[in-house]
Each structure stands twice: as C-alpha cells, then as structure tokens.
Short mmCIF file of C-alpha atoms and ligand atoms in Angstrom, two decimals:
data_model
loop_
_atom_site.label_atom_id
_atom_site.label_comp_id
_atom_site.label_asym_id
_atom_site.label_seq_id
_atom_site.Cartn_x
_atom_site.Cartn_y
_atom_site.Cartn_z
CA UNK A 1 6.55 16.35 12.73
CA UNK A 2 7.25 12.70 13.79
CA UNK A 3 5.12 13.30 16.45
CA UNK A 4 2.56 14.23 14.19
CA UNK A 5 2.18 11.61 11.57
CA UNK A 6 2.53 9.02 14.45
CA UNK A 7 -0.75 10.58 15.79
CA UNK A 8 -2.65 10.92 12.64
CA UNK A 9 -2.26 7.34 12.61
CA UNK A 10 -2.97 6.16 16.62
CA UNK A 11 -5.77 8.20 16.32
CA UNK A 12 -6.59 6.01 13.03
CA UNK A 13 -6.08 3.20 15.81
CA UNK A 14 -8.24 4.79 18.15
CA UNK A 15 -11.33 5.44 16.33
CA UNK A 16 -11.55 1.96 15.34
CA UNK A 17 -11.86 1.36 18.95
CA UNK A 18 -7.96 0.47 19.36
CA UNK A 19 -7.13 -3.30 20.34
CA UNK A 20 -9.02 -4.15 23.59
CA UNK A 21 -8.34 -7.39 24.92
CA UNK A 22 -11.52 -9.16 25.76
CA UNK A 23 -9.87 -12.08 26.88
CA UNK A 24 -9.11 -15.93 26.42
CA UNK A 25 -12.66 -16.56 24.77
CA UNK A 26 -12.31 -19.73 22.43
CA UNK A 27 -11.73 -21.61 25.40
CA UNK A 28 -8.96 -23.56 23.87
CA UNK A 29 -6.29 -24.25 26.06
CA UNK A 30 -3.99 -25.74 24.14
CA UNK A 31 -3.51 -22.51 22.16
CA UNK A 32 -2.82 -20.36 25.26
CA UNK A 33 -0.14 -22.42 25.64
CA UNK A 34 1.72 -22.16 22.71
CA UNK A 35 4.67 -20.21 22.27
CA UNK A 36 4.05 -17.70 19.67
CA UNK A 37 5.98 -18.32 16.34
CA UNK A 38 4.82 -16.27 13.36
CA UNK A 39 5.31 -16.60 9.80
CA UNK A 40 4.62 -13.99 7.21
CA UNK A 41 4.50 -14.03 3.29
CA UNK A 42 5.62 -11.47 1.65
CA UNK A 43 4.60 -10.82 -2.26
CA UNK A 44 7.18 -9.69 -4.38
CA UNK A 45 9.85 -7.18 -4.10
CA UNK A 46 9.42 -5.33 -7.32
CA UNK A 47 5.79 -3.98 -7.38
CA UNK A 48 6.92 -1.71 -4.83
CA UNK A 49 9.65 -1.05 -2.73
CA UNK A 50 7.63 -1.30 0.53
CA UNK A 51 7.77 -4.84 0.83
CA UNK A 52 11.42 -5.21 1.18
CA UNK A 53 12.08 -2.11 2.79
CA UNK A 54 9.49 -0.65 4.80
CA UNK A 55 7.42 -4.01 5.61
CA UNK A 56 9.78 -6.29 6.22
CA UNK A 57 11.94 -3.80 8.42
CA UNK A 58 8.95 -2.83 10.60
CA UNK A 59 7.40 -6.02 11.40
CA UNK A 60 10.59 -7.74 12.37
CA UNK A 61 11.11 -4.16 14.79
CA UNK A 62 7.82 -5.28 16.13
CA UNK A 63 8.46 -8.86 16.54
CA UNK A 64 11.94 -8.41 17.93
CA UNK A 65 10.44 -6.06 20.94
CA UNK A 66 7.73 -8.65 21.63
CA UNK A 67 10.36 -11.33 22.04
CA UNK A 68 8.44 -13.51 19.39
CA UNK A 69 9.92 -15.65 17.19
CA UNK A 70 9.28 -14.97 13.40
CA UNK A 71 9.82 -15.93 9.70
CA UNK A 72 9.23 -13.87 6.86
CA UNK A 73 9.53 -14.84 3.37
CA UNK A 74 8.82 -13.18 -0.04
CA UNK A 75 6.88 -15.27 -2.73
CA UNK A 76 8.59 -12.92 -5.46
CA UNK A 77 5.12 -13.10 -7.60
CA UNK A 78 5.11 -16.33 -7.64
CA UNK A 79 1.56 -18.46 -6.41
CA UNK A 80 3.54 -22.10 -6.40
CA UNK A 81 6.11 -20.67 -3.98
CA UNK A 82 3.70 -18.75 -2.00
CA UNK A 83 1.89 -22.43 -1.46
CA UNK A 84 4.79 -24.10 -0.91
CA UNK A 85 6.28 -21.06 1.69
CA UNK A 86 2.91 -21.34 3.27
CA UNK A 87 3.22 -25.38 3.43
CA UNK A 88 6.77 -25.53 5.10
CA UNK A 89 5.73 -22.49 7.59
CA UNK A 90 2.54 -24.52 8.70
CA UNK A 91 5.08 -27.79 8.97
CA UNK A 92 7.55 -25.86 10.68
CA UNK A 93 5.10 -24.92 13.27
CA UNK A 94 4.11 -21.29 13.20
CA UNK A 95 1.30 -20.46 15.30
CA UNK A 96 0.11 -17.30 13.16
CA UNK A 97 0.17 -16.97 9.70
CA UNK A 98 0.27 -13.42 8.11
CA UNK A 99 -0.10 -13.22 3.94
CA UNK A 100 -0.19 -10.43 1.51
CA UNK A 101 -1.91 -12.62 -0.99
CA UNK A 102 -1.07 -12.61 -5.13
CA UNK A 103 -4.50 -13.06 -5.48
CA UNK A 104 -7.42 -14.40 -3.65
CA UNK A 105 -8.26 -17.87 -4.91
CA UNK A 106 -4.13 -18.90 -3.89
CA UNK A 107 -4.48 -16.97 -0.65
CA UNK A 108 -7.79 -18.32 0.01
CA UNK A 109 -6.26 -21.96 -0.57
CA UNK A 110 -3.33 -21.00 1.65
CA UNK A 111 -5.85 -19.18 4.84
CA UNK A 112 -7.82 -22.72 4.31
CA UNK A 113 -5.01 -25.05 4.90
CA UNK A 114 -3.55 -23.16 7.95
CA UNK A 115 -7.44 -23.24 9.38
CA UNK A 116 -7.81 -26.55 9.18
CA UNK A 117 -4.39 -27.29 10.81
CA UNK A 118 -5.06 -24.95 14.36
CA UNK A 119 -2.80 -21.90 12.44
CA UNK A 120 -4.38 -18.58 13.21
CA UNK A 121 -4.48 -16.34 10.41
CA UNK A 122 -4.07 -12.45 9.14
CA UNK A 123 -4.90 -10.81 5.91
CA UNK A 124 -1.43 -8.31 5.89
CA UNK A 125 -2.58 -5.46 4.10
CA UNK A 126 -4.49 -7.02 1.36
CA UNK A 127 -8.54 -8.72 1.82
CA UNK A 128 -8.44 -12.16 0.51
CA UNK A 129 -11.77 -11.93 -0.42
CA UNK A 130 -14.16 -15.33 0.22
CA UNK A 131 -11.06 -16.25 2.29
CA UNK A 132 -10.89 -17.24 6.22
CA UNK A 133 -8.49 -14.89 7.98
CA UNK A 134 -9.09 -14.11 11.57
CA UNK A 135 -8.04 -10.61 10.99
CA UNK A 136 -7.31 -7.90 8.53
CA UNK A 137 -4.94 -5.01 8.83
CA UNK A 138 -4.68 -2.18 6.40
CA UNK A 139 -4.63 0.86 6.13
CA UNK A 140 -8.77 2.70 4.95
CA UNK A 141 -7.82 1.78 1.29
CA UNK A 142 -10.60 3.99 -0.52
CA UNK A 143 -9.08 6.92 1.24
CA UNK A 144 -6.03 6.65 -0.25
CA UNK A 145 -8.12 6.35 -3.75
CA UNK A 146 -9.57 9.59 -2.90
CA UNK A 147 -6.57 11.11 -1.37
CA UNK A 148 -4.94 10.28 -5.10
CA UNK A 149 -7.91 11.96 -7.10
CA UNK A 150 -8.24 14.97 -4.67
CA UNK A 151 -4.35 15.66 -5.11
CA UNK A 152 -4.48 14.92 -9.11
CA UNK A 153 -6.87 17.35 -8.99
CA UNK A 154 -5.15 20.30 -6.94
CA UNK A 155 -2.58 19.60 -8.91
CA UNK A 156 -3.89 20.28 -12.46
CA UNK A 157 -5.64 23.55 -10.97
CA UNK A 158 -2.45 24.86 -10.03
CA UNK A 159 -0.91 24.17 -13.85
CA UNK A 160 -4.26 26.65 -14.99
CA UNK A 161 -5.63 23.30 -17.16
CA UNK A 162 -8.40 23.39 -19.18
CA UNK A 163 -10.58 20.52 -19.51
CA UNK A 164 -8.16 17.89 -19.06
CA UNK A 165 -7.68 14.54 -20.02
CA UNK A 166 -6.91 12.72 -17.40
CA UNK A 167 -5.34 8.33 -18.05
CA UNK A 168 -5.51 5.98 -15.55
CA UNK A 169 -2.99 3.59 -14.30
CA UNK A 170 -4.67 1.02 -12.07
CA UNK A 171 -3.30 -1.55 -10.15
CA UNK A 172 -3.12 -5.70 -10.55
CA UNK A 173 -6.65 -6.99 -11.23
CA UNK A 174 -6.33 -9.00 -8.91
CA UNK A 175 -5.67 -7.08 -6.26
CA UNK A 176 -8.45 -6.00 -4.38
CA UNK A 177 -6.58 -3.01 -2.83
CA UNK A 178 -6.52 -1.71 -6.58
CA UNK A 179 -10.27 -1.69 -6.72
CA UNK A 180 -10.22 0.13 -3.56
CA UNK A 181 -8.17 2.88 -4.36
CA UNK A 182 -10.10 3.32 -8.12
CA UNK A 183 -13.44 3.50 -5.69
CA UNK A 184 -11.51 6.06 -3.96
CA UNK A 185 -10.51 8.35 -7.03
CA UNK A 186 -13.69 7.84 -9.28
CA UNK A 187 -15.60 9.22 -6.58
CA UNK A 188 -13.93 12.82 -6.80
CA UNK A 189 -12.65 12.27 -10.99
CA UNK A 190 -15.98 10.93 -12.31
CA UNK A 191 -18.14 13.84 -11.06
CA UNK A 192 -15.61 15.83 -13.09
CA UNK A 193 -15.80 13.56 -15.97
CA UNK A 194 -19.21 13.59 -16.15
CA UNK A 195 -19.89 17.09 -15.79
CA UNK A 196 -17.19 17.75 -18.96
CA UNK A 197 -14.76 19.93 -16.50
CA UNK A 198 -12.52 16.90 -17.22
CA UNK A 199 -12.34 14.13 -20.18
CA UNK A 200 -11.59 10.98 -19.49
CA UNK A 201 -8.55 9.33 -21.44
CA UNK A 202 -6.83 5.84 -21.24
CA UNK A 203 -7.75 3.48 -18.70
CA UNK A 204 -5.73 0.19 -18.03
CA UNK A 205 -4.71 -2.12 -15.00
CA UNK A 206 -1.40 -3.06 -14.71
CA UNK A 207 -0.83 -6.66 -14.05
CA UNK A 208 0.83 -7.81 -10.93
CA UNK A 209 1.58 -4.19 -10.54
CA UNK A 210 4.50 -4.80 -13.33
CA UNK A 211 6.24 -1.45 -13.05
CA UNK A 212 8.13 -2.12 -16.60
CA UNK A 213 4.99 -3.07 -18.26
CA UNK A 214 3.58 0.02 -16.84
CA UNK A 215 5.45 1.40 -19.54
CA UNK A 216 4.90 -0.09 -22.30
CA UNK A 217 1.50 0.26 -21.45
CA UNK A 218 1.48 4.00 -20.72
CA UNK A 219 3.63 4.72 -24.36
CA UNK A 220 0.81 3.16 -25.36
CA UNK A 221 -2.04 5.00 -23.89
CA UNK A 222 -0.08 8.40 -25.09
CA UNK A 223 0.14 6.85 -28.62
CA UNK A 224 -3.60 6.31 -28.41
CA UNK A 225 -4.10 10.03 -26.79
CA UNK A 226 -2.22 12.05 -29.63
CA UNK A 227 0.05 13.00 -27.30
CA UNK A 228 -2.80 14.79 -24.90
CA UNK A 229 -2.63 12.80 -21.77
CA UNK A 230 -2.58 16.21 -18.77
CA UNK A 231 -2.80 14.29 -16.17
CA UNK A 232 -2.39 10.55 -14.73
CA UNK A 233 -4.09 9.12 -12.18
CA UNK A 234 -1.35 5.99 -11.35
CA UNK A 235 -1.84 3.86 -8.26
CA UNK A 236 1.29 3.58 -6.75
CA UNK A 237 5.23 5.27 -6.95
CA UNK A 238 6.26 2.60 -9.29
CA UNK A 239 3.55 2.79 -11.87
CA UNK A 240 3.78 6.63 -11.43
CA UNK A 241 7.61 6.69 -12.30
CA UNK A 242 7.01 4.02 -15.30
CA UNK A 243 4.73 7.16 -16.93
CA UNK A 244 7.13 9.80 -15.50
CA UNK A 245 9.99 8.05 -17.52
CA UNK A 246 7.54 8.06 -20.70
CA UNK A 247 6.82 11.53 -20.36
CA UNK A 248 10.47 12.20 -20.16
CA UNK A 249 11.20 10.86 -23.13
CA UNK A 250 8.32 13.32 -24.65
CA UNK A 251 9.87 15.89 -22.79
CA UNK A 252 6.25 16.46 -20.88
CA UNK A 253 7.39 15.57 -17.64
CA UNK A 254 6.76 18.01 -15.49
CA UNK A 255 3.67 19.41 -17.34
CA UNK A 256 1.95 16.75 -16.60
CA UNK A 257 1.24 15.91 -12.93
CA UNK A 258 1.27 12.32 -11.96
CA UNK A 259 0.50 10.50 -8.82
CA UNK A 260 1.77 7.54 -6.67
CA UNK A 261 1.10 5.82 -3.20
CA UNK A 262 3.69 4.36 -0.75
CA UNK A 263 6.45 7.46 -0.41
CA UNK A 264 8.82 5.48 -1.77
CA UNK A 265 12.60 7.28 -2.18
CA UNK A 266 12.13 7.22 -6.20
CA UNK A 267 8.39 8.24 -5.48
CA UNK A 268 9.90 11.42 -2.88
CA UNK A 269 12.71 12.45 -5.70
CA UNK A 270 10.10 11.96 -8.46
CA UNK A 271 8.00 15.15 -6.26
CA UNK A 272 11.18 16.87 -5.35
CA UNK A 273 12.16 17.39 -8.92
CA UNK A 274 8.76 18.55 -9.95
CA UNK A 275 7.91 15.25 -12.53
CA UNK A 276 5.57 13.85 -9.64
CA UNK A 277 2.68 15.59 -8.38
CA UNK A 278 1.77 13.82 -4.70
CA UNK A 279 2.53 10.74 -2.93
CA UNK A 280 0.43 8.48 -0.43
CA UNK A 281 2.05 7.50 2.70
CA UNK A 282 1.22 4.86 4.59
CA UNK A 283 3.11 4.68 8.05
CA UNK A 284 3.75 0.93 7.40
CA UNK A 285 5.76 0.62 11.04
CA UNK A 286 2.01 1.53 12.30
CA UNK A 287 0.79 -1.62 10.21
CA UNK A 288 3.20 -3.88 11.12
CA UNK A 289 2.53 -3.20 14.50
CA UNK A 290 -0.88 -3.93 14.70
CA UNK A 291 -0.32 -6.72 13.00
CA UNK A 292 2.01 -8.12 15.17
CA UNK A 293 -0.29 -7.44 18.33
CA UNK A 294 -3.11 -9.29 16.86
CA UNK A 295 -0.80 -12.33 15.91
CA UNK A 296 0.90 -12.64 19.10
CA UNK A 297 -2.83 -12.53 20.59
CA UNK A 298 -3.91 -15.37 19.08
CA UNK A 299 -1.14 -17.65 19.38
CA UNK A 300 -1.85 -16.84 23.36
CA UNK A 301 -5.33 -17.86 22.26
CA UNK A 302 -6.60 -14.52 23.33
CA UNK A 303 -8.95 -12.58 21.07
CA UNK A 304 -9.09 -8.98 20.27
CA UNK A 305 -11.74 -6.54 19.58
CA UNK A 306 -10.96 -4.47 16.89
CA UNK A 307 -14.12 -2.49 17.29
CA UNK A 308 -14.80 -2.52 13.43
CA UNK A 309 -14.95 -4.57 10.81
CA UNK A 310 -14.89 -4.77 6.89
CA UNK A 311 -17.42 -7.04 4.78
CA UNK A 312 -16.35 -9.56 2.84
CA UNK A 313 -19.59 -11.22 0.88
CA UNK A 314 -21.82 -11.90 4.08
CA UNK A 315 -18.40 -12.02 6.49
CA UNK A 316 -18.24 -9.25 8.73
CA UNK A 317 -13.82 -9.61 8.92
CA UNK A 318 -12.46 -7.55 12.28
CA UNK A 319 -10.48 -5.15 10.81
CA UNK A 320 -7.41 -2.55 12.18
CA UNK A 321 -7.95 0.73 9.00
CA UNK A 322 -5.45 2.69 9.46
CA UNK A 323 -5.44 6.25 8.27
CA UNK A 324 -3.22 7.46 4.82
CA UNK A 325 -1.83 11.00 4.63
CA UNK A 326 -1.41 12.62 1.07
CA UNK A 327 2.31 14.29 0.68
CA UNK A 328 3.39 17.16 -1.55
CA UNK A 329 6.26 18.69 -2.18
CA UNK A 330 6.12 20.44 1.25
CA UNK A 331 5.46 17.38 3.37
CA UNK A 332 8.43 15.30 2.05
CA UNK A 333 9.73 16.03 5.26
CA UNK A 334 7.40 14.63 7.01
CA UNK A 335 7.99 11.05 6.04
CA UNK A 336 11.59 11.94 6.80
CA UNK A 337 11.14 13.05 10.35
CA UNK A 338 8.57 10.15 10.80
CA UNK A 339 11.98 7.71 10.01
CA UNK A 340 10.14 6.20 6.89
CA UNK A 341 12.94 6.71 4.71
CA UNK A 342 16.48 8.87 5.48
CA UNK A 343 17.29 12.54 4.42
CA UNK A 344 20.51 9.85 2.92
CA UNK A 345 18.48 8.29 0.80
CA UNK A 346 16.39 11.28 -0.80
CA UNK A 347 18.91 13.81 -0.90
CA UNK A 348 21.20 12.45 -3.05
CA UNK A 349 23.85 14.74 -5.17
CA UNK A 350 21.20 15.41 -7.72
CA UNK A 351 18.36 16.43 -5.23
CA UNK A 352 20.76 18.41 -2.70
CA UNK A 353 19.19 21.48 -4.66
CA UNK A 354 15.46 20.33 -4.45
CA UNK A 355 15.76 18.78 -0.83
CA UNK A 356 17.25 22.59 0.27
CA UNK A 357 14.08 24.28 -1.58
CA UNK A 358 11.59 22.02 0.10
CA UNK A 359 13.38 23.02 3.79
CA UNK A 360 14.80 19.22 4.22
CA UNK A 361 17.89 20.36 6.39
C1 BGC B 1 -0.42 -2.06 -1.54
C2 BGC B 1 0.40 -0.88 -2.06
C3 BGC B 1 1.43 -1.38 -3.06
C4 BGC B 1 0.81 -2.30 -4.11
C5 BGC B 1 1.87 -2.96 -4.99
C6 BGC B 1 -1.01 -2.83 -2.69
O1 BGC B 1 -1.78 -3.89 -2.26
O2 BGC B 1 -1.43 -1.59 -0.66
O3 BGC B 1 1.02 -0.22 -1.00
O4 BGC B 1 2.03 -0.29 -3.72
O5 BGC B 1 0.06 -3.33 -3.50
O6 BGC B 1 2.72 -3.77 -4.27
#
C-alpha cells in the first residue's frame, strides 16, 4: 500500500510534466556558483500538527540526502518574527528562501526583500497571492475541497439523513488555501443546498486556523442551530476535533459525521473511533521533496520546468500540484504503510480495539 500512495502522488508529479531541467537559462553565473543554503519558514505549530511533524521531518530527509545545507524555523503565528526570521536568513546568506506565509501582504513583504537581495524564492504550500515567488508547491488544493464535500456527503448517506443541515468550519481568512478548499466543497454541497436535498446551517472561518477558538465558535453555531447541526464540513483535523469535542459534550458525536484534512494521529483516532467521518492526506514527504529539488535548482542557477502553472492576478506562477487522497476508516492503513505516521502512535491502549477492526496489524 506504500507503494501505492507513493504512486498516486508521482503520477500527480508526472502529469504536471515532472521537473525537467531545461538548463542554466538566466545566464547568471554568479548564482551557479553558489553553494546551496536554504532557509524555510515555518508558520505555527498549533494550527496543525503537520508543520512540526510531518513538514519539518520530510524536508530536512530531503535536504540531508541532497547534501544541502538548511535552516528551518517556525514563526509560531507570529508576522514580526516571520520578518525578522526572514531578515536574519537573507543576512545569514541562504540562497533559497521557502515560506508558508501567515498571510499574503507579510509574505509578499518578505518574497520582495529576498528578490531584491539575489535570494530565490518558493511559495511552501501556501500562494502568496500578488507576491514574487519563483515557484509554488502544493498539493491541487480545490481537490481536497471537493474530496471533503464528496466524503461529508457519503458519509451522511450512509447514517440514512434526511435533508440535512450541514455547518461549515472554514479555515483562516487569510489563508488562501482555505478559499481553495471551500471552492472545492461548495462545488459538490451547494448543488445540494440549492436543490433543498440539504440545508445549509452555520458558516464561519476560523482565524489563524485557532483550533480552541474553533470551539467556542462551533458551541456557538450549535447554540444558533437548536441543536440540529447533521453534519460539518471542517477544513482540517484540528478544527474537525474542536467540533468533535463539542459534540461530545452533547453526546452527538458520532451521529454526526465530521471532516478534516492532513491525517493527523488525533485526526486517524478521531475516524477509528467512529466521531470523525474522513480525513485528507497529503503525502507531505512528496511536497517537501519537490520543494527541495526546485530550491537546490536555483541556488545552482538552473531553472526548472514545471510544465504547469497556477494564476495569480495576471502571473502565470510555475507550479508542482500534487494530488490528495481522501481516507476512511478503511484506508487508515494506508497512511500507516506509506510511513506518514506509526501504527505506535495511532494504536494507542484505547484504539487497540478500533485499530484491530480496521485490519491495522
Ligand atoms: C494547509 C493545511 C493545514 C492548514 C492549517 C493550510 O494552508 O494546507 O494542511 O491544515 O493550513 O495549518
């Protein structure tokens, strides 16, 4: 099953027309020369448990077997410290500068700056958008949306509901991932909503992805509902188990299927036990990878073709989209065998039972 997630996601590679050199192009020589040294922001390590675990682990695998030297840092949702990382990385002479940005105008500031001093530059996961990165690496972002609806939906056929009212838990506002993945579920919820198979309840963004305020805001939105929420549409693990802990209190978990994005452990338990309906996973060691090819190639002063690209206002951005796989109960597995996360981590004492059910041996 390794195997197979791996391909899923080369062949995501692929299609995009894979990374083709095309050579030493810009003509500068002085960048061929320079030893490559990369630097990479990081932007918290709360609104998901990627960033710490999955990110940072991969892309220091990557940069470790291409000999590079490397520095990653996490702003912690923080914009002055993401400025000032950015600052002492460009003084300390990296040659390519990757950022998950907290939002665009400070990333855009941050891209800028390294132009304007020779840095290369790589939108990580996240557009900056009217920003000036060489590259951008992600993963096909609306997918995942749909992915999310399509499984929210499956889901609430297999509990028999009736005309459902479905909430929404979006992501930071100012993340333009999060209006990605809402393009991605409106366009299989709002045919529903609009043909009166399903009602539309709540609908709020979370800022900065706060998981706790996720909450607080989803107590709310069941407040609001009467107590007739049947289904939630949330954007990633974290905001998924913020309403799964809500619904427990109502003792509705489990009724009422919820989704999530990023197999985190919590997010894999959370499906195990029942409380969570699907996860997205994103095989980040794929990203990471990419990433770290296209970095390395500029600091060599080479230049890839990435055979597609994504538009930002009239900017036509290269672009590496790599492909998302929904997971269910049945494919937990799979992230296992695909070394994502370890049978240790998931099958802890209280999931032994669950983790045997689901055929995790
Ligand atoms: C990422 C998700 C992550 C979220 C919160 C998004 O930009 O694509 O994987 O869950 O940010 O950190």
């Amino acid at each position: 099953m390794r195997k197979g997630i791996l391909t899923i996601a080369a062949v995501g590679l692929l299609t995009t027309g894979g990374l083709t050199a095309c050579g030493d192009d810009s003509g500068d020589k002085a960048a061929s020369a320079k030893t490559p040294k990369i630097g990479v922001i990081l932007p918290d390590s709360k609104s998901s448990a990627r960033w710490e675990t999955a990110d940072r682990r991969f892309l220091e695998e990557a940069f470790k077997a291409a000999g590079v030297q490397y520095d990653i840092q996490n702003a912690q949702n923080d914009k002055t410290a993401f400025q000032t990382i950015a600052d002492q990385m460009i003084t300390s002479g990296v040659t390519a500068l990757m950022i998950v940005n907290l939002d665009s105008g400070t990333g855009k500031a941050v891209l800028d700056k390294a132009k304007s001093q020779g840095v290369a530059t790589i939108d990580y996961d996240r557009l900056t958008l009217g920003g000036s990165a060489q590259y951008y690496v992600s993963f096909d972002n609306e997918t995942v949306g749909k992915l999310q609806g399509e499984g929210l939906s499956k889901c609430l056929t297999e509990k028999g509901a009736k005309n459902p009212v479905v909430a929404y838990l979006n992501g930071s506002p100012t993340d333009n991932n999060a209006t990605l993945f809402k393009a991605g579920y409106d366009s299989v919820l709002k045919p529903k909503f609009d043909s009166k198979e399903y009602v539309k309840g709540p609908e709020d963004a979370v800022p900065a992805w706060d998981n706790a305020q996720a909450a607080t805001i989803f107590e709310q939105q069941l407040t609001t509902a009467n107590g007739k929420i049947d289904g939630v549409l949330a954007a990633n693990d974290g905001l998924g188990n913020a309403a799964i802990s809500i619904l427990k209190k109502n003792k509705l978990n489990g009724k009422v299927p919820v989704t999530g994005q990023d197999a985190s452990t919590e997010g894999l338990q959370n499906i195990l036990a029942g409380d969570q309906c699907m996860t997205v996973y994103k095989a980040v060691r794929e990203e990471a990878k990419a990433a770290s090819d296209l970095a390395i190639a500029l600091a060599k002063g080479e230049k890839k073709d990435t055979g597609q690209t994504v538009k930002d206002g009239d900017r036509d951005v290269p672009s590496v989209l790599l492909t998302p796989k929904a997971i269910y109960r049945e494919s937990v597995k799979d992230v296992i065998a695909d070394g994502y996360v370890t049978k240790e981590e998931v099958c802890t004492a209280a999931y032994t039972k669950f983790c045997a059910e689901a055929g995790i041996s």
